[in-house]
């Protein structure tokens, strides 16, 4: 570092600076304005996009047979809803996603916990599971179809396997990496192995497990939709694919919108359950 | 292993250890460590963390251990706590058979669980040892009261200041009524003012009902304010270098620090310790490693 000595004493002038004061009320309203701006942008931007789409369609800037206007999609959705067809498909997809998720998450938690706790088990299984982890799960659908037939089973298996890997990896990684200090604190009070899991390792890993679950949920919606394209005759995936085959473009878009909303809703649900189960995490990270 | 067990003449204990100041004439012994050492062995190399530590404590005695960082103080506490087996020497402890947790530890960090409320943290040691929920809660509330945490029972640690968090660690350890309390630099992360306040609180608690405490610190003042005896350890691999009985009357107050005798003892301890800290510094200065 060099010292700048270019100014002769005679050239120095004094500068007085007064920092402007912002009253408490003013700063509070400024924060509130910022919050409203953010909310407005979050909702306003997609609304504007939809409005533009509507306009483009109405003005025939785009081919409304290929890109039906939002109002057309809503109309079609309403019809499908009223005649009960849509609800049946939603129900079928929801069933597969939720049951698959339950199976996959349970297995992921059990295997992840066991491997997170036992170094030996980790050494034995991790390389193999890691290798399967990178296989696109949808590629396993033919295998499941071959083994499990054409009913619900192959789709449940596919969703389950997908969810399993996300939950497994998060559970194992976080449990294995719980800081030694926490374990030591537990052991210093003579906690049993089960107690260690319940009081130390489990809660330490829980926030990260929910991160895994959230990702798992959105991917579960994805693979389930893809599986429904390929086999079966119900579910939102089938609705979309079948509409395309019939060139019922409006209906196809209804399916896409519904599956998007379903995914959003389900991941938000996981997030909410996660926040409810890990209040400490929330209170330490949420911006107030 | 030559030299792993230190020669007794190395310990320049000043006379006999007087415990009578705070307890019955001949309090029975509680901790007896002779030549306790620990060598960590990994596949590639081994580290002698602790060469030989000797410590004989009477029931109700408060011993402070000071020593250069890395000399094995934490390792010694872990061995006493039963978290780590020693590789040499013998360690004997005398605790009541009906103790819930005979030896409890207050850790410097990572001690308390962020996912438990303050109350649940303090109840932890009781609950995992089968004490009923009601009783656990009552006992925990008692200790929250004594550590000034009553208003924070339902808070999560993340919302507390550093001082409050360390109080939780202390309350959690005391709630199990341990026969021996181990404290590993519990106030090291706190600012100077807060540290003094917590020292005073700890003094008050320990003077109210005497308990056997091993307190590791790197602050000589802290050691003299709190301890009945100060043990000075050598640089790594650590061994007991010297011990001094702290002659100040109890109950002690904060003006103790200003007394000339306090200053003199502090200087004496620093002279002992300086010799251990300096060579390390010299070695670092020339980029070398201590042989
Ligand atoms: N688990 C371990 N494996 C290998 N070396 C360790 C381990 N724990 C501590 N050590 C080493 O032992 C020495 C003493 O550590 P520690 O007892 O933590 O020192 P202190 O608490 O006095 O600062 C240090 O050099 C440290 O690196
Ligand atoms: Mg230490």
PDB file of C-alpha atoms and ligand atoms in Angstrom, chain B residues 69-70 72-75 78 108 184-185 216, ligand 2:
ATOM      1  CA  UNK B  69      -4.154 -24.157  22.846  1.00  0.00           C
ATOM      2  CA  UNK B  70      -3.829 -27.599  21.367  1.00  0.00           C
ATOM      3  CA  UNK B  72      -4.873 -31.562  25.048  1.00  0.00           C
ATOM      4  CA  UNK B  73      -7.185 -29.863  27.534  1.00  0.00           C
ATOM      5  CA  UNK B  74     -10.334 -30.791  25.654  1.00  0.00           C
ATOM      6  CA  UNK B  75      -8.970 -34.253  25.086  1.00  0.00           C
ATOM      7  CA  UNK B  78     -13.355 -35.949  26.947  1.00  0.00           C
ATOM      8  CA  UNK B 108     -17.841 -24.274  24.223  1.00  0.00           C
ATOM      9  CA  UNK B 184     -14.594 -26.677  28.373  1.00  0.00           C
ATOM     10  CA  UNK B 185     -13.839 -22.994  27.809  1.00  0.00           C
ATOM     11  CA  UNK B 216     -10.809 -25.457  31.249  1.00  0.00           C
TER      12      UNK B 216
HETATM   13 MG1  LIG C   2     -10.139 -27.169  23.532  1.00  0.00          MG
END
